[in-house]
GROMACS .gro file of N, CA, C and O in nm:
model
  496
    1UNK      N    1   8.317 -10.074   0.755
    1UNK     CA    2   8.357 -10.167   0.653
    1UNK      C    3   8.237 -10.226   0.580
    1UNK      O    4   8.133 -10.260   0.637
    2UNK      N    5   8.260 -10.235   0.448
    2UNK     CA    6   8.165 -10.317   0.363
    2UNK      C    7   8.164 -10.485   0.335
    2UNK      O    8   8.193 -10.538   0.228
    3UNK      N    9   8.138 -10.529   0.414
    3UNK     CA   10   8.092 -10.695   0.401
    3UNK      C   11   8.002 -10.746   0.309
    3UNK      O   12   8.004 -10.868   0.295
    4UNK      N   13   7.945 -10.700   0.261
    4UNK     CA   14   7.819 -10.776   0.144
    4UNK      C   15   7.901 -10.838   0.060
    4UNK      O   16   7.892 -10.959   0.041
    5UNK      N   17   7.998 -10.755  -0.006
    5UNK     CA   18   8.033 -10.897  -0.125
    5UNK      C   19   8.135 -10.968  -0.108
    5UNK      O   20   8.209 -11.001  -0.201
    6UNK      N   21   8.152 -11.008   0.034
    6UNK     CA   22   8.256 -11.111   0.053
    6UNK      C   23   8.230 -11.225   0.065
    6UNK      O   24   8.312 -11.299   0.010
    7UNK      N   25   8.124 -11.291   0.130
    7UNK     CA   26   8.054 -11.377   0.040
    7UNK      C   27   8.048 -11.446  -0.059
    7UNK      O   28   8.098 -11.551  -0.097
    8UNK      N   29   7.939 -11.331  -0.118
    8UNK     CA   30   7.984 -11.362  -0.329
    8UNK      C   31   8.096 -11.399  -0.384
    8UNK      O   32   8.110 -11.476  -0.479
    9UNK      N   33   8.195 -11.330  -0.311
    9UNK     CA   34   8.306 -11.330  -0.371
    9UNK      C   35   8.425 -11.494  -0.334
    9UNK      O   36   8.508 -11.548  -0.408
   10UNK      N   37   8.390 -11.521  -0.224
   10UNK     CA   38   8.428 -11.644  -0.152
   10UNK      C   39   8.367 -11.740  -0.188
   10UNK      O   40   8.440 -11.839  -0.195
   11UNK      N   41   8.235 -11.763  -0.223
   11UNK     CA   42   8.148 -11.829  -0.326
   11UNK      C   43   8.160 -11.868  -0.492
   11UNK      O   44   8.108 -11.956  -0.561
   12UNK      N   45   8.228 -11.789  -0.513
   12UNK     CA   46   8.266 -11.784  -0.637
   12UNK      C   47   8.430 -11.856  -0.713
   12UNK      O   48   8.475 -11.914  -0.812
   13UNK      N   49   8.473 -11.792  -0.566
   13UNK     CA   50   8.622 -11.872  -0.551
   13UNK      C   51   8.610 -12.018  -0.567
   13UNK      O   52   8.660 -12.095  -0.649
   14UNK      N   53   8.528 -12.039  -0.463
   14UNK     CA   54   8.517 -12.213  -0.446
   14UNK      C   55   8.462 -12.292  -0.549
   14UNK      O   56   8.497 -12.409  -0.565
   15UNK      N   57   8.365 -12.228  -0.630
   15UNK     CA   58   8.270 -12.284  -0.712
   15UNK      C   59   8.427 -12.286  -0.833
   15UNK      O   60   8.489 -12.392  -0.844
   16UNK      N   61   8.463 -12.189  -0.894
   16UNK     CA   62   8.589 -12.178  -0.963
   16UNK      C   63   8.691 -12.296  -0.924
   16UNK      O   64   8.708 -12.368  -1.022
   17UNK      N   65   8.749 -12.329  -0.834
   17UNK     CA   66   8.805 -12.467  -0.755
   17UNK      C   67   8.770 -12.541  -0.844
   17UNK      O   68   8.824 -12.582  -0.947
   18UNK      N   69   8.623 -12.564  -0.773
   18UNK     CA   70   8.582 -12.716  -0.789
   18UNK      C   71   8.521 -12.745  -0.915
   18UNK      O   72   8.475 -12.857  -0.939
   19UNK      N   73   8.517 -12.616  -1.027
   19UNK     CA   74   8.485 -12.659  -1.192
   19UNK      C   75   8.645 -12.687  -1.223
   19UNK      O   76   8.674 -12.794  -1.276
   20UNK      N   77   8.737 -12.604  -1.194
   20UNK     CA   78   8.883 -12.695  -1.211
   20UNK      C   79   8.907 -12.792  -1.147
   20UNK      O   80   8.969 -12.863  -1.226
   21UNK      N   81   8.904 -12.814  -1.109
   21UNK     CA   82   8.955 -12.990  -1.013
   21UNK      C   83   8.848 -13.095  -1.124
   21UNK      O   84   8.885 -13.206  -1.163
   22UNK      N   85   8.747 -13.048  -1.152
   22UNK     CA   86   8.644 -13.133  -1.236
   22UNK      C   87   8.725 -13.156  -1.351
   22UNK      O   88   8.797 -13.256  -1.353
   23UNK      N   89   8.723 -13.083  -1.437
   23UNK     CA   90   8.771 -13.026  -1.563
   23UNK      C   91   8.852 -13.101  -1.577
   23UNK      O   92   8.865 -13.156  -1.686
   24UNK      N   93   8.945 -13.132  -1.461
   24UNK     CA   94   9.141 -13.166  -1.461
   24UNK      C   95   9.093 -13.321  -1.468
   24UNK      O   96   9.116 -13.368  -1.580
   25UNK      N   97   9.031 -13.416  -1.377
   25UNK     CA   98   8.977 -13.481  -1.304
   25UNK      C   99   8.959 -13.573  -1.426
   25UNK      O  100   9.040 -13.661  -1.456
   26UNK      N  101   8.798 -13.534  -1.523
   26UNK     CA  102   8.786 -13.545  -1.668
   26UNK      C  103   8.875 -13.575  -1.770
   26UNK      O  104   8.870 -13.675  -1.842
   27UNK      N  105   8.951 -13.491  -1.773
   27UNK     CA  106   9.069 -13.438  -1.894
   27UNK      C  107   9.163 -13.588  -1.860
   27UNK      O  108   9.225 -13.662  -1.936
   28UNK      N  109   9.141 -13.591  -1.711
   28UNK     CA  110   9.270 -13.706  -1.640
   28UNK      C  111   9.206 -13.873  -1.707
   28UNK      O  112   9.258 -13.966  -1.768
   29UNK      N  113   9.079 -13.846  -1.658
   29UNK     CA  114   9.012 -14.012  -1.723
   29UNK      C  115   9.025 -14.013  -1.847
   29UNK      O  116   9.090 -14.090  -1.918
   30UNK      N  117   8.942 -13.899  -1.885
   30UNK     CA  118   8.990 -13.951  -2.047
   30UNK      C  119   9.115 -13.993  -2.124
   30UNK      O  120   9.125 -14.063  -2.225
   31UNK      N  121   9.194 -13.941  -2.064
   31UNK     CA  122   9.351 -13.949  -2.150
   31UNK      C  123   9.378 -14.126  -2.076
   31UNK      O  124   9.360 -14.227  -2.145
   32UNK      N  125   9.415 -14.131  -1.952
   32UNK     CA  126   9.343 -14.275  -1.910
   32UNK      C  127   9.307 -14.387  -1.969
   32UNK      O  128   9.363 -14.495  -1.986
   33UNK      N  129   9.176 -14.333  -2.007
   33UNK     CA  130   9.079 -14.444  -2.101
   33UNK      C  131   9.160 -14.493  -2.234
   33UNK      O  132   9.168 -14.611  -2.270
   34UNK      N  133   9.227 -14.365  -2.310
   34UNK     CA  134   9.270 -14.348  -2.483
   34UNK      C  135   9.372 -14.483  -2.411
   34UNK      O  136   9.374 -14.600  -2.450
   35UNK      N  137   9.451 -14.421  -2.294
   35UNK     CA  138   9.649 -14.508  -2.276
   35UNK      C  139   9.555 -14.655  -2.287
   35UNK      O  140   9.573 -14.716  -2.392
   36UNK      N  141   9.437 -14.732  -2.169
   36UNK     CA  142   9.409 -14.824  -2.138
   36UNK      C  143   9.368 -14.914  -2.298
   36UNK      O  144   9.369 -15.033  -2.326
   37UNK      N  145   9.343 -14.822  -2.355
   37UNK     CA  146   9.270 -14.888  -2.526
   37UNK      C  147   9.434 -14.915  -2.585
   37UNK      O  148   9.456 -15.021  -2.643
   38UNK      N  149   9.511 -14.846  -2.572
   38UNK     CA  150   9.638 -14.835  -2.662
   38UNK      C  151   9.670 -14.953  -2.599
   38UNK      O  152   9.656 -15.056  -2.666
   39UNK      N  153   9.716 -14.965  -2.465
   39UNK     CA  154   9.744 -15.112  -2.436
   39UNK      C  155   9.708 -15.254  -2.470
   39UNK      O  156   9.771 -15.357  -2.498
   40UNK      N  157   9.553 -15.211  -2.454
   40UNK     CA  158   9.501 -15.360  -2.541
   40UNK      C  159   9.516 -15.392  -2.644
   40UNK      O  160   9.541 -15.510  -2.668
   41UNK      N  161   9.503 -15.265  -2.777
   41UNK     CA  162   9.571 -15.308  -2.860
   41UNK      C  163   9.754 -15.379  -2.891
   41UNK      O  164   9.803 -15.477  -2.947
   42UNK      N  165   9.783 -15.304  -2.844
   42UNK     CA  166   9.906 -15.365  -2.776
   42UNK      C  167   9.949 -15.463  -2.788
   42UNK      O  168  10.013 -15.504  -2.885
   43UNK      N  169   9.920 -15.521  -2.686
   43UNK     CA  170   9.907 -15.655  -2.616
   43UNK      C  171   9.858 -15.728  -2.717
   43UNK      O  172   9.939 -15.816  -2.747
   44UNK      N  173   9.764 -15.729  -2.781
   44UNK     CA  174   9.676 -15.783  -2.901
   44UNK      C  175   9.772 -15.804  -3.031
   44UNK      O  176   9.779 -15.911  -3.092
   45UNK      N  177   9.843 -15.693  -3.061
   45UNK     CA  178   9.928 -15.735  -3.167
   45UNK      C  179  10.020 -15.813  -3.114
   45UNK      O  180  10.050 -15.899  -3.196
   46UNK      N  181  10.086 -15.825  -3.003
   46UNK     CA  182  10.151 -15.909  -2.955
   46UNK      C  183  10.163 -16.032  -2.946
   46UNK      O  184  10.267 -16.091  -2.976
   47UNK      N  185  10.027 -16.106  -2.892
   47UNK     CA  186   9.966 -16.228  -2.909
   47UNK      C  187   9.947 -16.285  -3.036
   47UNK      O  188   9.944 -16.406  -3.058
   48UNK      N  189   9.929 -16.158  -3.151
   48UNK     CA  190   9.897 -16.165  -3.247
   48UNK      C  191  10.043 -16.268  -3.363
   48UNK      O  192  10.035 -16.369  -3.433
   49UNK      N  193  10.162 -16.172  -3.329
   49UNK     CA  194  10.254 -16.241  -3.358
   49UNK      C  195  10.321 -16.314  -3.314
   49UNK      O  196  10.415 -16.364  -3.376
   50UNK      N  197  10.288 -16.341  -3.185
   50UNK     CA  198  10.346 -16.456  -3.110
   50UNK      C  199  10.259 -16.623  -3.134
   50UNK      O  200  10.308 -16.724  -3.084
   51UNK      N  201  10.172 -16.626  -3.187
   51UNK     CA  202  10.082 -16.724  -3.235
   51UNK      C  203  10.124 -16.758  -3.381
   51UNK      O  204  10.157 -16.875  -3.404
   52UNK      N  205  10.126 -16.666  -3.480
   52UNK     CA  206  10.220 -16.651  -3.604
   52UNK      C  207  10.371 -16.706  -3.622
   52UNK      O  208  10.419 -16.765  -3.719
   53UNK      N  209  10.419 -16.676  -3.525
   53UNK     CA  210  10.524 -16.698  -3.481
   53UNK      C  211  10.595 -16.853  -3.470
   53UNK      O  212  10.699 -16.904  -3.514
   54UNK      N  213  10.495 -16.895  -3.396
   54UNK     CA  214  10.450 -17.061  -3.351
   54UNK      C  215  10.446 -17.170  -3.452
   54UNK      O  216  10.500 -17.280  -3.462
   55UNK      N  217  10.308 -17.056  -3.568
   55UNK     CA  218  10.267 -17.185  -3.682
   55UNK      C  219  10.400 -17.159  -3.793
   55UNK      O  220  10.464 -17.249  -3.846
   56UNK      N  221  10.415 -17.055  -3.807
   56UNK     CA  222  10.573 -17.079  -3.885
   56UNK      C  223  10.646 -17.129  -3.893
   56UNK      O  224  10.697 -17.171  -3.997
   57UNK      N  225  10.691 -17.151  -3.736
   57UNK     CA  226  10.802 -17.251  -3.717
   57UNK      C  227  10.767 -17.377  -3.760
   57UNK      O  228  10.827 -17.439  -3.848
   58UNK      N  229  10.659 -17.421  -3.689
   58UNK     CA  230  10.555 -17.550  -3.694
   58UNK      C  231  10.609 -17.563  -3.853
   58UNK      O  232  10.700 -17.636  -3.891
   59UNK      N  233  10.541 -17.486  -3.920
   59UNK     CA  234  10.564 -17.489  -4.089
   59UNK      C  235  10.716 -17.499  -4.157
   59UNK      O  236  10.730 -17.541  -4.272
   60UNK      N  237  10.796 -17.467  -4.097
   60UNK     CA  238  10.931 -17.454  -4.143
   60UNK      C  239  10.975 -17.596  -4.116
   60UNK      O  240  11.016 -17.676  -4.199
   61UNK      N  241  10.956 -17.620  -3.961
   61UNK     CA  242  10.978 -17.775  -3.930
   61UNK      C  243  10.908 -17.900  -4.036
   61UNK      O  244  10.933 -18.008  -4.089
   62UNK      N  245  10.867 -17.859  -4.029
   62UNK     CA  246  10.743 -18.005  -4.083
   62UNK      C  247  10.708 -17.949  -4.248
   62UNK      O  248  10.600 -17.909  -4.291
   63UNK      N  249  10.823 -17.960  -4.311
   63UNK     CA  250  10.807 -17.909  -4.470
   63UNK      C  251  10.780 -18.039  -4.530
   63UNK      O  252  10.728 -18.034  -4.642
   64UNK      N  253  10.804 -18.162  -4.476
   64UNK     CA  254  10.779 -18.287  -4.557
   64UNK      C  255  10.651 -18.289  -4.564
   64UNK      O  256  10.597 -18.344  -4.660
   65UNK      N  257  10.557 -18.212  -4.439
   65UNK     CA  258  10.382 -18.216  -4.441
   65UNK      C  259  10.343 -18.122  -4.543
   65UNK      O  260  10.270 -18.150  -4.638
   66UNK      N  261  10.396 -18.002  -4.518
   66UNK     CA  262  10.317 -17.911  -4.531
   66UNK      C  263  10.410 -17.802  -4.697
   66UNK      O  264  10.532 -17.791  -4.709
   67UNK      N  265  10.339 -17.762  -4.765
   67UNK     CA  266  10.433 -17.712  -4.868
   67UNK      C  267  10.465 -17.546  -4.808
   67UNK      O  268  10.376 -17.470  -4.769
   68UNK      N  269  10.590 -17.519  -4.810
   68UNK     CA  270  10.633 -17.404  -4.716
   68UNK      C  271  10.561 -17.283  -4.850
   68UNK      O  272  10.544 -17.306  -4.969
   69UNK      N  273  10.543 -17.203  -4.802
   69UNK     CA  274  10.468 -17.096  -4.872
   69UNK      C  275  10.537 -16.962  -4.870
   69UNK      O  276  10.570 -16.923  -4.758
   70UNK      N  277  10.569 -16.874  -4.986
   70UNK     CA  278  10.706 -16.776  -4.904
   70UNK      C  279  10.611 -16.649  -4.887
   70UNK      O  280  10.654 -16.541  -4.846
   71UNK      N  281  10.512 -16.666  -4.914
   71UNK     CA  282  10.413 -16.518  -4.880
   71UNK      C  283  10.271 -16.556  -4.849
   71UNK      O  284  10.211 -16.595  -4.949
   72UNK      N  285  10.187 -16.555  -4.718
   72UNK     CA  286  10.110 -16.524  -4.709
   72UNK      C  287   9.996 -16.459  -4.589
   72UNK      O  288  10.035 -16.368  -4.516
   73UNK      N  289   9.866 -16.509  -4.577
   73UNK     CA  290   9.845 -16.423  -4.472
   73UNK      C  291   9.763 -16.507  -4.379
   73UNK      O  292   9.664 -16.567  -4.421
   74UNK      N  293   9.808 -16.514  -4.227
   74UNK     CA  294   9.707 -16.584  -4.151
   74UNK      C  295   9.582 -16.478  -4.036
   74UNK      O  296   9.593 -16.383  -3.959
   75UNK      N  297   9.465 -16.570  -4.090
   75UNK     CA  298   9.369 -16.472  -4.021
   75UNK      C  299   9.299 -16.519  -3.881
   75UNK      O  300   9.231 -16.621  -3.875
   76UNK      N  301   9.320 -16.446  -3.783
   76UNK     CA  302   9.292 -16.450  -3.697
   76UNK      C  303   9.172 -16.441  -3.602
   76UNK      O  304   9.119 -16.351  -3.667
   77UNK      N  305   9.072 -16.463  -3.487
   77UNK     CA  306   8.958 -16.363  -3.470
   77UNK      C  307   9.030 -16.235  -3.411
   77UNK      O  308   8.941 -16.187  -3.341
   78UNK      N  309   9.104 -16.179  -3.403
   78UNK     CA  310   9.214 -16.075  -3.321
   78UNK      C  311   9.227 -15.978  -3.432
   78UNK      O  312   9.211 -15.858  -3.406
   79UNK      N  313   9.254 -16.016  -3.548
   79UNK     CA  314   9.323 -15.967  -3.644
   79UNK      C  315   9.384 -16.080  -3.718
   79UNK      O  316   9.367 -16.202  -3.711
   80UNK      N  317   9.490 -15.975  -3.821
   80UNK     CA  318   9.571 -16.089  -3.945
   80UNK      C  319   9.707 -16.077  -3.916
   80UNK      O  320   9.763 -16.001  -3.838
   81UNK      N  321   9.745 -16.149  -3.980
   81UNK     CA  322   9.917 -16.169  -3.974
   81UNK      C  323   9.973 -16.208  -4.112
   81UNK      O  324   9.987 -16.327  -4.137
   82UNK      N  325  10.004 -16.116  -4.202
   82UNK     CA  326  10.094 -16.156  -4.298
   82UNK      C  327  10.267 -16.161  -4.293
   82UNK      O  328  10.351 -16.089  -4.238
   83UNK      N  329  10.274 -16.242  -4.350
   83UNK     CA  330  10.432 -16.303  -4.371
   83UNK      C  331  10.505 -16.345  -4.447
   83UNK      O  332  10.452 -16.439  -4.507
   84UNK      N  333  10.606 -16.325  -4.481
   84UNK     CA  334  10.694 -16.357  -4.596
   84UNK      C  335  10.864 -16.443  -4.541
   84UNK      O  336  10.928 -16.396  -4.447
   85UNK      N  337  10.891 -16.514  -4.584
   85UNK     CA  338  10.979 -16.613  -4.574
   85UNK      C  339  11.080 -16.579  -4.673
   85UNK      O  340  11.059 -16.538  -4.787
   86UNK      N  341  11.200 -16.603  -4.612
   86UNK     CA  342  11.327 -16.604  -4.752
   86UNK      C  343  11.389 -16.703  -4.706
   86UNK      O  344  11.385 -16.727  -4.585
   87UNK      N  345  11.444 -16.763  -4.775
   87UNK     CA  346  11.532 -16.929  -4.762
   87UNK      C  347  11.682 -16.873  -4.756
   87UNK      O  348  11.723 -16.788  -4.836
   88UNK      N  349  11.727 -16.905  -4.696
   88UNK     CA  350  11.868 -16.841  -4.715
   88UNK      C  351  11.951 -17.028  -4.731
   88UNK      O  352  11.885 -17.122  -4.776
   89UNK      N  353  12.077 -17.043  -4.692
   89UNK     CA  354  12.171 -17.175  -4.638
   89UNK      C  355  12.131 -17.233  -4.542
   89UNK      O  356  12.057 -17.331  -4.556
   90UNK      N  357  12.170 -17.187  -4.420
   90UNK     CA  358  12.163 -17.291  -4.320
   90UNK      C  359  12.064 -17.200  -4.196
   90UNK      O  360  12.063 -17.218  -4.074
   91UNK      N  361  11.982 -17.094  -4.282
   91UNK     CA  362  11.852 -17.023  -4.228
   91UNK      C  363  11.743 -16.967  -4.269
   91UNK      O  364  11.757 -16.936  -4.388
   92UNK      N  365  11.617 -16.934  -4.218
   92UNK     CA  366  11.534 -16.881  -4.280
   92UNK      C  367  11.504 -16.696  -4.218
   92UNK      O  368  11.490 -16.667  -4.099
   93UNK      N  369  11.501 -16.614  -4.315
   93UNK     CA  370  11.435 -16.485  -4.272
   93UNK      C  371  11.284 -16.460  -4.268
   93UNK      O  372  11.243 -16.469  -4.383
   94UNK      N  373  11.211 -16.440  -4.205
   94UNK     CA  374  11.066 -16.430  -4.148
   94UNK      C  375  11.083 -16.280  -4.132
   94UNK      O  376  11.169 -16.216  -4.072
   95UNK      N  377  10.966 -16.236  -4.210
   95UNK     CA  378  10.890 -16.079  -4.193
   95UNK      C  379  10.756 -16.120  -4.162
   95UNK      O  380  10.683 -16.191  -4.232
   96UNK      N  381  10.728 -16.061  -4.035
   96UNK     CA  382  10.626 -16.038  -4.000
   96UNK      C  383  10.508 -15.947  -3.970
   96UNK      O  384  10.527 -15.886  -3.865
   97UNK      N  385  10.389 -15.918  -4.031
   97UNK     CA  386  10.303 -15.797  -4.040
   97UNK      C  387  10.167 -15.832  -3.952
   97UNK      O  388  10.078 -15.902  -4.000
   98UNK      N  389  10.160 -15.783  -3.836
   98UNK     CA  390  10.058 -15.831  -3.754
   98UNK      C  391   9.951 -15.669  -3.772
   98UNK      O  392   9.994 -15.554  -3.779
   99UNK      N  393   9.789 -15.722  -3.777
   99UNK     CA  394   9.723 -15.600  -3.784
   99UNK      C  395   9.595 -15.638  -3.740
   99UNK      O  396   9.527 -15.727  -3.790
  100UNK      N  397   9.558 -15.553  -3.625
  100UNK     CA  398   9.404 -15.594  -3.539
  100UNK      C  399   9.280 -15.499  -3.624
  100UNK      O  400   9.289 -15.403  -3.701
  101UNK      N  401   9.176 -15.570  -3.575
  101UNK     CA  402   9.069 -15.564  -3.646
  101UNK      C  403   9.060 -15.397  -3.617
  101UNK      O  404   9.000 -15.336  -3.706
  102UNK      N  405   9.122 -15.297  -3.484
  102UNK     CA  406   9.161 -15.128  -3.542
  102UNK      C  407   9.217 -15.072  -3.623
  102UNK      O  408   9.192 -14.953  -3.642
  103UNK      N  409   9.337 -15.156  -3.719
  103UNK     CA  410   9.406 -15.109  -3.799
  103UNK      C  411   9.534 -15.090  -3.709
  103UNK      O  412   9.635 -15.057  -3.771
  104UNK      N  413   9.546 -15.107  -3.567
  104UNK     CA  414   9.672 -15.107  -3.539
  104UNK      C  415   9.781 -15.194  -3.624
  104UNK      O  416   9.737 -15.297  -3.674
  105UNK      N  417   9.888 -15.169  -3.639
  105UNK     CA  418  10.021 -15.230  -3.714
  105UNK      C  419  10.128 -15.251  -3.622
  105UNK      O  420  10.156 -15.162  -3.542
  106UNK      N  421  10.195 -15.364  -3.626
  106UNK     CA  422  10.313 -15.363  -3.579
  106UNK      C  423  10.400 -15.508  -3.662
  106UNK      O  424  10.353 -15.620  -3.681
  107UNK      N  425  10.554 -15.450  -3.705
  107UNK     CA  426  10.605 -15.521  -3.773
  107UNK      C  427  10.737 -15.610  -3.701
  107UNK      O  428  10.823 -15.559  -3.630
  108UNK      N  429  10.730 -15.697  -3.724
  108UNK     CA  430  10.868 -15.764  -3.692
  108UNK      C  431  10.922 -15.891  -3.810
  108UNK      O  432  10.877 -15.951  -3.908
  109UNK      N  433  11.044 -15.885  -3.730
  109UNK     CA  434  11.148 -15.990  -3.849
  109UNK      C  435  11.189 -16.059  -3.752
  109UNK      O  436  11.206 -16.004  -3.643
  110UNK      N  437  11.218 -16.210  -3.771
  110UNK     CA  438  11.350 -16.314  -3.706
  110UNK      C  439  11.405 -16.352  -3.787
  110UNK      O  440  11.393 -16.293  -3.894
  111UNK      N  441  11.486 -16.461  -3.778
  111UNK     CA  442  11.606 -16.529  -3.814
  111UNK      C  443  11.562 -16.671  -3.771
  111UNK      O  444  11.579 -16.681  -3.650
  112UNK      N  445  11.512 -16.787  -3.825
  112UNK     CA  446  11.500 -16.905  -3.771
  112UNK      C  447  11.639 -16.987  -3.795
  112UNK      O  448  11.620 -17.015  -3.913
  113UNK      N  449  11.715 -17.021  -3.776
  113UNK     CA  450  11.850 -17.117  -3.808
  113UNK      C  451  11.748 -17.258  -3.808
  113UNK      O  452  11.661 -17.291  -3.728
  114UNK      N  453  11.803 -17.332  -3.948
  114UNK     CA  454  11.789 -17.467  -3.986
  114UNK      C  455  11.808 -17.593  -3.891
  114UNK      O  456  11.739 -17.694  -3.872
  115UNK      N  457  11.972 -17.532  -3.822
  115UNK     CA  458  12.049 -17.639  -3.749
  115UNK      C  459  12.005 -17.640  -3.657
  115UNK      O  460  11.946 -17.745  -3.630
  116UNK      N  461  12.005 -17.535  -3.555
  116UNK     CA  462  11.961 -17.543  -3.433
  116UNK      C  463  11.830 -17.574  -3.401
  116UNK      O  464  11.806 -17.647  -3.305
  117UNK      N  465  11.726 -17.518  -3.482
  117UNK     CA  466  11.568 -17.513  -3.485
  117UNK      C  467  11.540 -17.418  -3.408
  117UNK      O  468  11.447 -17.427  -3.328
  118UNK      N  469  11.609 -17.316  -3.417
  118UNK     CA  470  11.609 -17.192  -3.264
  118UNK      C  471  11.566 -17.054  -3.384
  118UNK      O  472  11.574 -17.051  -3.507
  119UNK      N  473  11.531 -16.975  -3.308
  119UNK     CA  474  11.514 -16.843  -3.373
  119UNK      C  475  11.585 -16.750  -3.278
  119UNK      O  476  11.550 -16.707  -3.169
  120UNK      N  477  11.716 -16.726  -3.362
  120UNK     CA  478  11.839 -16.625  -3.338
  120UNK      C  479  11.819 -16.478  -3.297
  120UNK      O  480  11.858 -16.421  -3.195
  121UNK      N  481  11.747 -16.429  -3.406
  121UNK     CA  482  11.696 -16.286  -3.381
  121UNK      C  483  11.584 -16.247  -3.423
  121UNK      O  484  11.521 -16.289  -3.520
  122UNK      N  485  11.539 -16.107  -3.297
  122UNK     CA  486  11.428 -16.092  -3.349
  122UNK      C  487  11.368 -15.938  -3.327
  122UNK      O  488  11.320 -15.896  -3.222
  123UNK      N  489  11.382 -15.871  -3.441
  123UNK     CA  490  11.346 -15.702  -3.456
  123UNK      C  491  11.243 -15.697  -3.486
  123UNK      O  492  11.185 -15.735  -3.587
  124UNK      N  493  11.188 -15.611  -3.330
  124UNK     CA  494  11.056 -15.470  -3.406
  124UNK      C  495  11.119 -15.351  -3.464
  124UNK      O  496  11.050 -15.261  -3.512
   0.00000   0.00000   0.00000
């Protein structure tokens, strides 16, 4: 029997392994890293319109202070938040445009009711 290149050949196997398991390993962090960034942004627009969210109301409430404004944009260190207001009867419609200093976007709308001082609904 010939034994010499079994060896080599068993050597080669393993080395093959363990550049795939690397490769996979790599391929695995990186994709990882991209999800962990997507989250922060995320989260970021989130905060983003949930702070927006706040001074609006603040602003809707307290119109004897403040002159209600039906379009504009608040800037953040996070990012901006533009917004537009419609007066309806006995509610207000709020569009909301939140955008971090990546250019991520995310949009939402509520419904503030007059009477209650509550915000009814609220679509991304």
């Amino acid at each position: 029997m010939n034994e010499k290149g079994f060896i080599l050949m068993l050597m080669l196997i393993i080395l093959m392994c363990l550049s795939l398991a690397t490769v996979t390993l790599l391929n695995l962090y990186e994709h990882e890293k991209v999800f962990a960034n997507l989250e922060q942004e995320w989260a970021t627009l989130d905060q983003l319109l949930v702070t927006a969210t706040a001074e609006i109301v603040e602003m809707i409430e307290q119109q004897e202070k403040y002159t209600l404004v039906s379009k504009s944009t608040l800037v953040y260190k996070e990012g901006m938040v533009t917004f537009e207001i419609e007066q309806e009867e006995s509610h207000y419609n709020v569009f909301l445009t939140s955008e971090t200093r990546s250019s991520y976007e995310k949009k939402v709308s509520f419904i503030f009711n007059i009477r209650t001082g509550r915000i009814e609904s609220w679509q991304e």
